[in-house]
PDB file of C-alpha atoms in Angstrom:
ATOM      1  CA  MET A  32       2.394 120.444  15.233  1.00  0.00           C
ATOM      2  CA  LEU A  33       2.809 124.211  15.538  1.00  0.00           C
ATOM      3  CA  PHE A  34      -0.898 124.853  15.123  1.00  0.00           C
ATOM      4  CA  ARG A  35      -1.855 122.069  17.534  1.00  0.00           C
ATOM      5  CA  THR A  36       0.367 123.705  20.156  1.00  0.00           C
ATOM      6  CA  LEU A  37      -1.323 127.041  19.585  1.00  0.00           C
ATOM      7  CA  MET A  38      -4.694 125.359  20.026  1.00  0.00           C
ATOM      8  CA  LEU A  39      -3.686 124.230  23.512  1.00  0.00           C
ATOM      9  CA  ILE A  40      -3.041 127.797  24.668  1.00  0.00           C
ATOM     10  CA  PHE A  41      -6.011 129.217  22.803  1.00  0.00           C
ATOM     11  CA  THR A  42      -8.382 128.890  25.772  1.00  0.00           C
ATOM     12  CA  GLY A  43      -5.902 130.669  28.029  1.00  0.00           C
ATOM     13  CA  TRP A  44      -5.700 133.575  25.643  1.00  0.00           C
ATOM     14  CA  LEU A  45      -9.472 133.837  25.673  1.00  0.00           C
ATOM     15  CA  LEU A  46      -9.457 134.283  29.422  1.00  0.00           C
ATOM     16  CA  VAL A  47      -6.728 136.900  29.306  1.00  0.00           C
ATOM     17  CA  SER A  48      -8.337 138.803  26.494  1.00  0.00           C
ATOM     18  CA  SER A  49     -11.672 139.074  28.254  1.00  0.00           C
ATOM     19  CA  GLY A  50     -10.437 142.257  29.885  1.00  0.00           C
ATOM     20  CA  CYS A  51      -9.471 143.985  26.616  1.00  0.00           C
ATOM     21  CA  LEU A  52     -10.895 147.494  26.520  1.00  0.00           C
ATOM     22  CA  GLY A  53     -13.228 148.421  23.694  1.00  0.00           C
ATOM     23  CA  LYS A  54     -13.758 144.854  22.554  1.00  0.00           C
ATOM     24  CA  LYS A  55     -16.981 142.904  22.631  1.00  0.00           C
ATOM     25  CA  ALA A  56     -17.342 139.362  23.867  1.00  0.00           C
ATOM     26  CA  THR A  57     -16.751 136.878  21.068  1.00  0.00           C
ATOM     27  CA  PRO A  58     -19.875 135.000  19.921  1.00  0.00           C
ATOM     28  CA  ASP A  59     -19.689 131.196  19.948  1.00  0.00           C
ATOM     29  CA  GLU A  60     -20.208 130.985  16.193  1.00  0.00           C
ATOM     30  CA  VAL A  61     -17.142 133.198  15.603  1.00  0.00           C
ATOM     31  CA  LEU A  62     -15.041 130.995  17.875  1.00  0.00           C
ATOM     32  CA  LYS A  63     -16.222 127.928  15.963  1.00  0.00           C
ATOM     33  CA  GLU A  64     -15.288 129.625  12.703  1.00  0.00           C
ATOM     34  CA  LEU A  65     -11.810 130.308  14.024  1.00  0.00           C
ATOM     35  CA  GLU A  66     -11.436 126.725  15.201  1.00  0.00           C
ATOM     36  CA  GLN A  67     -12.416 125.488  11.745  1.00  0.00           C
ATOM     37  CA  LEU A  68     -10.018 127.938  10.092  1.00  0.00           C
ATOM     38  CA  ARG A  69      -7.119 126.885  12.275  1.00  0.00           C
ATOM     39  CA  SER A  70      -7.754 123.182  11.725  1.00  0.00           C
ATOM     40  CA  ASN A  71      -7.156 123.749   7.990  1.00  0.00           C
ATOM     41  CA  LEU A  72      -3.949 125.770   8.301  1.00  0.00           C
ATOM     42  CA  ASP A  73      -0.777 124.208   6.908  1.00  0.00           C
ATOM     43  CA  GLU A  74       2.297 124.398   9.125  1.00  0.00           C
ATOM     44  CA  ASP A  75       4.504 124.266   6.015  1.00  0.00           C
ATOM     45  CA  ALA A  76       2.841 127.404   4.624  1.00  0.00           C
ATOM     46  CA  SER A  77       3.182 129.937   7.446  1.00  0.00           C
ATOM     47  CA  GLY A  78       2.748 132.942   5.164  1.00  0.00           C
ATOM     48  CA  GLU A  79      -0.494 131.626   3.769  1.00  0.00           C
ATOM     49  CA  ALA A  80      -1.660 130.836   7.305  1.00  0.00           C
ATOM     50  CA  ILE A  81      -0.869 134.366   8.474  1.00  0.00           C
ATOM     51  CA  ALA A  82      -2.766 135.858   5.536  1.00  0.00           C
ATOM     52  CA  LYS A  83      -5.860 133.828   6.428  1.00  0.00           C
ATOM     53  CA  LEU A  84      -5.589 134.734  10.101  1.00  0.00           C
ATOM     54  CA  GLU A  85      -5.183 138.422   9.275  1.00  0.00           C
ATOM     55  CA  LYS A  86      -8.289 138.328   7.146  1.00  0.00           C
ATOM     56  CA  PHE A  87     -10.219 136.724   9.994  1.00  0.00           C
ATOM     57  CA  ARG A  88      -8.844 139.217  12.523  1.00  0.00           C
ATOM     58  CA  ASP A  89      -9.824 142.208  10.415  1.00  0.00           C
ATOM     59  CA  ARG A  90     -13.306 140.837   9.825  1.00  0.00           C
ATOM     60  CA  TYR A  91     -13.915 140.442  13.559  1.00  0.00           C
ATOM     61  CA  SER A  92     -11.809 143.321  14.882  1.00  0.00           C
ATOM     62  CA  ARG A  93     -14.627 144.439  17.236  1.00  0.00           C
ATOM     63  CA  PHE A  94     -14.410 141.200  19.251  1.00  0.00           C
ATOM     64  CA  HIS A  95     -11.930 140.032  21.889  1.00  0.00           C
ATOM     65  CA  VAL A  96     -10.861 137.217  19.579  1.00  0.00           C
ATOM     66  CA  SER A  97      -9.109 139.690  17.252  1.00  0.00           C
ATOM     67  CA  THR A  98      -6.524 140.363  19.969  1.00  0.00           C
ATOM     68  CA  ILE A  99      -5.912 136.660  20.353  1.00  0.00           C
ATOM     69  CA  VAL A 100      -5.448 136.202  16.631  1.00  0.00           C
ATOM     70  CA  SER A 101      -3.013 139.145  16.497  1.00  0.00           C
ATOM     71  CA  GLN A 102      -0.894 137.445  19.149  1.00  0.00           C
ATOM     72  CA  GLU A 103      -0.984 134.215  17.192  1.00  0.00           C
ATOM     73  CA  ILE A 104       0.088 136.004  14.009  1.00  0.00           C
ATOM     74  CA  ALA A 105       3.003 137.596  15.848  1.00  0.00           C
ATOM     75  CA  LYS A 106       4.062 134.189  17.119  1.00  0.00           C
ATOM     76  CA  LEU A 107       4.014 132.730  13.623  1.00  0.00           C
ATOM     77  CA  ARG A 108       6.046 135.639  12.258  1.00  0.00           C
ATOM     78  CA  ALA A 109       8.631 135.166  14.989  1.00  0.00           C
ATOM     79  CA  GLN A 110       9.132 131.576  13.883  1.00  0.00           C
ATOM     80  CA  VAL A 111       9.965 132.413  10.272  1.00  0.00           C
ATOM     81  CA  LYS A 112      13.664 132.816  11.002  1.00  0.00           C
ATOM     82  CA  GLY A 113      15.452 129.587  10.169  1.00  0.00           C
ATOM     83  CA  ARG A 114      12.648 128.157   8.003  1.00  0.00           C
ATOM     84  CA  PHE A 115      14.817 128.140   4.873  1.00  0.00           C
ATOM     85  CA  HIS A 116      17.329 125.880   6.615  1.00  0.00           C
ATOM     86  CA  VAL A 117      14.464 123.661   7.821  1.00  0.00           C
ATOM     87  CA  ALA A 118      13.314 123.277   4.216  1.00  0.00           C
ATOM     88  CA  ARG A 119      16.786 122.307   3.026  1.00  0.00           C
ATOM     89  CA  GLU A 120      17.059 119.735   5.824  1.00  0.00           C
ATOM     90  CA  LEU A 121      13.694 118.248   4.847  1.00  0.00           C
ATOM     91  CA  ALA A 122      14.928 117.912   1.275  1.00  0.00           C
ATOM     92  CA  ARG A 123      18.074 116.123   2.449  1.00  0.00           C
ATOM     93  CA  GLU A 124      15.816 113.692   4.294  1.00  0.00           C
ATOM     94  CA  GLY A 125      13.840 113.032   1.113  1.00  0.00           C
ATOM     95  CA  GLU A 126      10.743 115.130   1.909  1.00  0.00           C
ATOM     96  CA  LEU A 127      10.969 117.074  -1.330  1.00  0.00           C
ATOM     97  CA  GLU A 128       7.344 118.218  -1.587  1.00  0.00           C
ATOM     98  CA  ARG A 129       7.288 119.671   1.942  1.00  0.00           C
ATOM     99  CA  ALA A 130      10.604 121.414   1.331  1.00  0.00           C
ATOM    100  CA  GLU A 131       9.376 122.988  -1.897  1.00  0.00           C
ATOM    101  CA  LYS A 132       6.165 124.193  -0.233  1.00  0.00           C
ATOM    102  CA  ILE A 133       8.090 125.936   2.562  1.00  0.00           C
ATOM    103  CA  ILE A 134      10.551 127.562   0.153  1.00  0.00           C
ATOM    104  CA  ARG A 135       7.816 128.885  -2.139  1.00  0.00           C
ATOM    105  CA  ASP A 136       5.848 130.178   0.857  1.00  0.00           C
ATOM    106  CA  LEU A 137       8.917 132.013   2.174  1.00  0.00           C
ATOM    107  CA  ALA A 138       9.658 133.603  -1.200  1.00  0.00           C
ATOM    108  CA  HIS A 139       6.076 134.752  -1.685  1.00  0.00           C
ATOM    109  CA  HIS A 140       5.058 135.895   1.789  1.00  0.00           C
ATOM    110  CA  PHE A 141       8.324 136.837   3.533  1.00  0.00           C
ATOM    111  CA  ALA A 142      10.374 138.462   0.779  1.00  0.00           C
ATOM    112  CA  ALA A 143      11.594 141.188   3.175  1.00  0.00           C
ATOM    113  CA  THR A 144      13.214 138.685   5.575  1.00  0.00           C
ATOM    114  CA  ASP A 145      16.560 136.948   5.173  1.00  0.00           C
ATOM    115  CA  ASP A 146      14.864 133.576   4.804  1.00  0.00           C
ATOM    116  CA  GLY A 147      12.505 134.996   2.191  1.00  0.00           C
ATOM    117  CA  ARG A 148      15.347 136.565   0.207  1.00  0.00           C
ATOM    118  CA  TRP A 149      17.340 133.313   0.306  1.00  0.00           C
ATOM    119  CA  ALA A 150      14.264 131.385  -0.829  1.00  0.00           C
ATOM    120  CA  LYS A 151      13.577 133.814  -3.685  1.00  0.00           C
ATOM    121  CA  GLU A 152      17.183 133.695  -4.849  1.00  0.00           C
ATOM    122  CA  PHE A 153      17.193 129.909  -4.586  1.00  0.00           C
ATOM    123  CA  LEU A 154      14.033 129.634  -6.691  1.00  0.00           C
ATOM    124  CA  GLY A 155      15.696 131.736  -9.373  1.00  0.00           C
ATOM    125  CA  PHE A 156      17.968 128.956 -10.632  1.00  0.00           C
ATOM    126  CA  ASP A 157      19.428 126.530  -8.108  1.00  0.00           C
ATOM    127  CA  PHE A 158      16.016 125.197  -7.143  1.00  0.00           C
ATOM    128  CA  TYR A 159      15.548 123.409 -10.476  1.00  0.00           C
ATOM    129  CA  LEU A 160      18.947 121.716 -10.303  1.00  0.00           C
ATOM    130  CA  TRP A 161      18.400 120.879  -6.633  1.00  0.00           C
ATOM    131  CA  LYS A 162      14.997 119.359  -7.341  1.00  0.00           C
ATOM    132  CA  ALA A 163      16.247 117.426 -10.360  1.00  0.00           C
ATOM    133  CA  ASN A 164      19.185 116.060  -8.382  1.00  0.00           C
ATOM    134  CA  HIS A 165      16.933 114.710  -5.635  1.00  0.00           C
ATOM    135  CA  LEU A 166      14.534 113.209  -8.166  1.00  0.00           C
ATOM    136  CA  ILE A 167      17.445 111.489  -9.924  1.00  0.00           C
ATOM    137  CA  ARG A 168      18.564 110.079  -6.576  1.00  0.00           C
ATOM    138  CA  ASP A 169      15.083 108.569  -6.172  1.00  0.00           C
ATOM    139  CA  GLN A 170      15.205 107.298  -9.792  1.00  0.00           C
ATOM    140  CA  ARG A 171      12.261 109.530 -10.752  1.00  0.00           C
ATOM    141  CA  PHE A 172      13.952 110.405 -14.036  1.00  0.00           C
ATOM    142  CA  ASP A 173      10.930 111.703 -15.944  1.00  0.00           C
ATOM    143  CA  GLU A 174      10.134 114.194 -13.160  1.00  0.00           C
ATOM    144  CA  ALA A 175      13.789 115.264 -12.997  1.00  0.00           C
ATOM    145  CA  GLU A 176      13.800 115.940 -16.727  1.00  0.00           C
ATOM    146  CA  GLU A 177      10.594 117.962 -16.350  1.00  0.00           C
ATOM    147  CA  SER A 178      12.204 120.103 -13.639  1.00  0.00           C
ATOM    148  CA  LEU A 179      15.162 120.900 -15.882  1.00  0.00           C
ATOM    149  CA  ASN A 180      12.896 121.682 -18.825  1.00  0.00           C
ATOM    150  CA  GLU A 181      11.119 124.212 -16.603  1.00  0.00           C
ATOM    151  CA  LEU A 182      14.507 125.824 -16.046  1.00  0.00           C
ATOM    152  CA  PHE A 183      15.221 126.062 -19.777  1.00  0.00           C
ATOM    153  CA  LYS A 184      11.812 127.666 -20.368  1.00  0.00           C
ATOM    154  CA  LYS A 185      12.458 130.249 -17.678  1.00  0.00           C
ATOM    155  CA  TYR A 186      16.095 130.871 -18.581  1.00  0.00           C
ATOM    156  CA  PRO A 187      16.724 130.030 -22.253  1.00  0.00           C
ATOM    157  CA  ALA A 188      20.445 130.771 -21.840  1.00  0.00           C
ATOM    158  CA  PRO A 189      21.409 130.883 -18.147  1.00  0.00           C
ATOM    159  CA  ALA A 190      25.021 131.444 -17.195  1.00  0.00           C
ATOM    160  CA  ARG A 191      25.228 127.911 -15.781  1.00  0.00           C
ATOM    161  CA  ILE A 192      23.474 126.210 -18.701  1.00  0.00           C
ATOM    162  CA  SER A 193      26.247 123.618 -19.034  1.00  0.00           C
ATOM    163  CA  GLU A 194      25.533 122.339 -15.528  1.00  0.00           C
ATOM    164  CA  ALA A 195      21.889 121.736 -16.388  1.00  0.00           C
ATOM    165  CA  GLU A 196      22.833 120.153 -19.712  1.00  0.00           C
ATOM    166  CA  ARG A 197      25.202 117.719 -17.969  1.00  0.00           C
ATOM    167  CA  MET A 198      22.418 116.739 -15.618  1.00  0.00           C
ATOM    168  CA  LEU A 199      20.105 116.106 -18.579  1.00  0.00           C
ATOM    169  CA  ASP A 200      22.832 113.940 -20.111  1.00  0.00           C
ATOM    170  CA  ALA A 201      22.977 111.922 -16.905  1.00  0.00           C
ATOM    171  CA  ILE A 202      19.186 111.533 -16.880  1.00  0.00           C
ATOM    172  CA  THR A 203      19.182 110.322 -20.489  1.00  0.00           C
ATOM    173  CA  GLN A 204      21.888 107.767 -19.737  1.00  0.00           C
ATOM    174  CA  ALA A 205      20.069 106.587 -16.611  1.00  0.00           C
ATOM    175  CA  GLN A 206      16.786 106.252 -18.498  1.00  0.00           C
ATOM    176  CA  ALA A 207      18.501 104.260 -21.245  1.00  0.00           C
ATOM    177  CA  GLY A 208      20.168 102.024 -18.671  1.00  0.00           C
ATOM    178  CA  ARG A 209      16.899 101.411 -16.868  1.00  0.00           C
ATOM    179  CA  ALA A 210      15.155 100.645 -20.175  1.00  0.00           C
ATOM    180  CA  ARG A 211      17.822  98.063 -21.056  1.00  0.00           C
ATOM    181  CA  THR A 212      17.456  96.477 -17.627  1.00  0.00           C
ATOM    182  CA  VAL A 213      13.675  96.272 -17.925  1.00  0.00           C
ATOM    183  CA  GLN A 214      13.965  94.740 -21.409  1.00  0.00           C
ATOM    184  CA  ALA A 215      16.510  92.182 -20.237  1.00  0.00           C
ATOM    185  CA  GLN A 216      14.329  91.241 -17.264  1.00  0.00           C
ATOM    186  CA  ALA A 217      11.301  90.823 -19.528  1.00  0.00           C
ATOM    187  CA  ARG A 218      13.211  88.612 -21.954  1.00  0.00           C
ATOM    188  CA  SER A 219      14.514  86.499 -19.080  1.00  0.00           C
ATOM    189  CA  ALA A 220      10.969  86.136 -17.712  1.00  0.00           C
ATOM    190  CA  SER A 221       9.774  85.147 -21.198  1.00  0.00           C
ATOM    191  CA  VAL A 222      12.402  82.401 -21.367  1.00  0.00           C
ATOM    192  CA  GLN A 223      11.411  81.142 -17.922  1.00  0.00           C
ATOM    193  CA  LEU A 224       7.741  81.126 -18.894  1.00  0.00           C
ATOM    194  CA  GLN A 225       8.525  79.240 -22.083  1.00  0.00           C
ATOM    195  CA  VAL A 226      10.427  76.592 -20.093  1.00  0.00           C
ATOM    196  CA  LEU A 227       7.608  76.255 -17.554  1.00  0.00           C
ATOM    197  CA  LEU A 228       5.002  75.743 -20.255  1.00  0.00           C
ATOM    198  CA  ARG A 229       7.128  73.081 -21.954  1.00  0.00           C
ATOM    199  CA  SER A 230       7.590  71.332 -18.609  1.00  0.00           C
ATOM    200  CA  TYR A 231       3.884  71.616 -17.849  1.00  0.00           C
ATOM    201  CA  TYR A 232       3.039  69.968 -21.193  1.00  0.00           C
ATOM    202  CA  ARG A 233       5.467  67.095 -20.624  1.00  0.00           C
ATOM    203  CA  LYS A 234       3.947  66.444 -17.209  1.00  0.00           C
ATOM    204  CA  HIS A 235       0.242  66.884 -18.002  1.00  0.00           C
ATOM    205  CA  ARG A 236       0.212  66.131 -21.762  1.00  0.00           C
ATOM    206  CA  ARG A 237      -1.645  69.377 -22.342  1.00  0.00           C
ATOM    207  CA  TYR A 238      -1.215  73.161 -21.988  1.00  0.00           C
ATOM    208  CA  PRO A 239      -3.117  75.222 -19.359  1.00  0.00           C
ATOM    209  CA  GLY A 240      -6.633  76.178 -20.439  1.00  0.00           C
ATOM    210  CA  ALA A 241      -6.007  79.822 -19.456  1.00  0.00           C
ATOM    211  CA  LEU A 242      -2.952  81.863 -18.594  1.00  0.00           C
ATOM    212  CA  ALA A 243      -2.616  85.271 -16.901  1.00  0.00           C
ATOM    213  CA  LEU A 244       0.112  86.906 -14.843  1.00  0.00           C
ATOM    214  CA  ASP A 245      -1.976  86.948 -11.660  1.00  0.00           C
ATOM    215  CA  GLN A 246      -3.126  83.348 -12.176  1.00  0.00           C
ATOM    216  CA  LEU A 247       0.048  81.390 -12.913  1.00  0.00           C
ATOM    217  CA  ASP A 248      -0.218  77.767 -11.847  1.00  0.00           C
ATOM    218  CA  LEU A 249       2.663  75.999 -13.541  1.00  0.00           C
ATOM    219  CA  ASP A 250       3.997  73.882 -10.664  1.00  0.00           C
ATOM    220  CA  GLN A 251       7.103  75.966  -9.826  1.00  0.00           C
ATOM    221  CA  PRO A 252       6.200  78.803  -7.384  1.00  0.00           C
ATOM    222  CA  ILE A 253       9.712  80.263  -7.058  1.00  0.00           C
ATOM    223  CA  VAL A 254      10.171  80.672 -10.804  1.00  0.00           C
ATOM    224  CA  GLN A 255       6.625  81.985 -11.168  1.00  0.00           C
ATOM    225  CA  SER A 256       7.361  84.642  -8.538  1.00  0.00           C
ATOM    226  CA  LYS A 257      10.381  85.818 -10.551  1.00  0.00           C
ATOM    227  CA  ILE A 258       8.271  85.972 -13.707  1.00  0.00           C
ATOM    228  CA  LYS A 259       5.644  88.102 -11.959  1.00  0.00           C
ATOM    229  CA  GLY A 260       8.353  90.422 -10.657  1.00  0.00           C
ATOM    230  CA  ASN A 261       9.699  91.122 -14.153  1.00  0.00           C
ATOM    231  CA  LEU A 262       6.491  91.411 -16.187  1.00  0.00           C
ATOM    232  CA  SER A 263       3.445  93.651 -16.076  1.00  0.00           C
ATOM    233  CA  ALA A 264       1.142  91.355 -18.073  1.00  0.00           C
ATOM    234  CA  ILE A 265       0.684  88.207 -20.132  1.00  0.00           C
ATOM    235  CA  SER A 266      -1.766  88.528 -23.018  1.00  0.00           C
ATOM    236  CA  ASP A 267      -3.042  86.909 -26.218  1.00  0.00           C
ATOM    237  CA  TYR A 268      -2.536  83.371 -24.898  1.00  0.00           C
ATOM    238  CA  GLN A 269      -3.458  80.686 -27.415  1.00  0.00           C
ATOM    239  CA  PHE A 270      -2.753  76.960 -27.490  1.00  0.00           C
ATOM    240  CA  SER A 271      -3.367  73.750 -29.392  1.00  0.00           C
ATOM    241  CA  ASP A 272      -1.997  70.231 -29.353  1.00  0.00           C
ATOM    242  CA  GLY A 273       0.850  71.493 -31.496  1.00  0.00           C
ATOM    243  CA  GLY A 274       2.030  74.338 -29.273  1.00  0.00           C
ATOM    244  CA  PHE A 275       1.262  77.712 -27.691  1.00  0.00           C
ATOM    245  CA  SER A 276       1.642  81.423 -28.315  1.00  0.00           C
ATOM    246  CA  LEU A 277       1.428  84.437 -25.993  1.00  0.00           C
ATOM    247  CA  ILE A 278       2.645  87.999 -25.475  1.00  0.00           C
ATOM    248  CA  THR A 279       4.688  89.055 -22.450  1.00  0.00           C
ATOM    249  CA  VAL A 280       4.691  92.746 -21.453  1.00  0.00           C
ATOM    250  CA  ALA A 281       7.621  94.288 -19.577  1.00  0.00           C
ATOM    251  CA  LYS A 282       7.327  96.513 -16.511  1.00  0.00           C
ATOM    252  CA  ASP A 283       7.600  99.610 -18.687  1.00  0.00           C
ATOM    253  CA  GLY A 284       4.338  98.644 -20.396  1.00  0.00           C
ATOM    254  CA  LYS A 285       5.985  99.092 -23.806  1.00  0.00           C
ATOM    255  CA  THR A 286       8.446  96.267 -24.368  1.00  0.00           C
ATOM    256  CA  ARG A 287       6.693  93.127 -25.633  1.00  0.00           C
ATOM    257  CA  PHE A 288       7.804  89.654 -26.654  1.00  0.00           C
ATOM    258  CA  ARG A 289       5.980  86.963 -28.623  1.00  0.00           C
ATOM    259  CA  VAL A 290       6.644  83.639 -26.909  1.00  0.00           C
ATOM    260  CA  THR A 291       5.943  80.297 -28.576  1.00  0.00           C
ATOM    261  CA  GLN A 292       7.101  76.782 -27.802  1.00  0.00           C
ATOM    262  CA  GLY A 293       9.983  77.262 -30.252  1.00  0.00           C
ATOM    263  CA  GLU A 294      11.110  80.912 -30.112  1.00  0.00           C
ATOM    264  CA  ILE A 295      10.970  84.336 -28.460  1.00  0.00           C
ATOM    265  CA  THR A 296      10.815  87.442 -30.631  1.00  0.00           C
ATOM    266  CA  ALA A 297      10.446  91.151 -29.877  1.00  0.00           C
ATOM    267  CA  VAL A 298       7.135  92.721 -30.904  1.00  0.00           C
ATOM    268  CA  ASP A 299       7.250  96.238 -32.395  1.00  0.00           C
TER     269      ASP A 299
END
């Protein structure tokens, strides 16, 4: 949004800058290059944008456009103040990737400013806990654990190690709880599928010729929908006049059950 706004006033700057002393008129191809450059700038990475604009300005310092770009750079620098708070607000709203990009850009490119110093200090330790906490909230447990492991690699024995360890404990418990839920849902779906196949046989005096999760046609749509919601696949389906056998695969892709007309057993 910031860069689109600057584009709107770009033409006006060209007119004003036409009277700059000691500068040559800007060739069309240079203006096109600037337009292309600006279209690729990231508003969440102001420091990186400034660096690219400075490089362009220095390359074409003999042209009027260099004055325009200098003004644009100054405008971007003036808007750095408050960016750290903006990043934290974005994180609170769930936009974690944008928030991280802004914070890293501040720490790298604006280390001499208050926002840059806050960002650098934040990245030193709190960032990893902050990121892990938000990932846990979104139930992205594997990514949260990865964030904390990055912290342990960087700080083998930080002063607040116990805080990170407690968070890892919480992640482990959450992962275990989710695994139990997925397993229970898969077993329940296996039972429902077993019942449907028995019912299908009683009604049609035969078992279906083929069976797959995305092609269930066992006369009970509501139950079939629940089965699909709790499984990721049905495989190894076999049948005869004497019965059937198949494998159900849970949503985690790991938990499997062998389902026959008479029993349901976990598959290692």
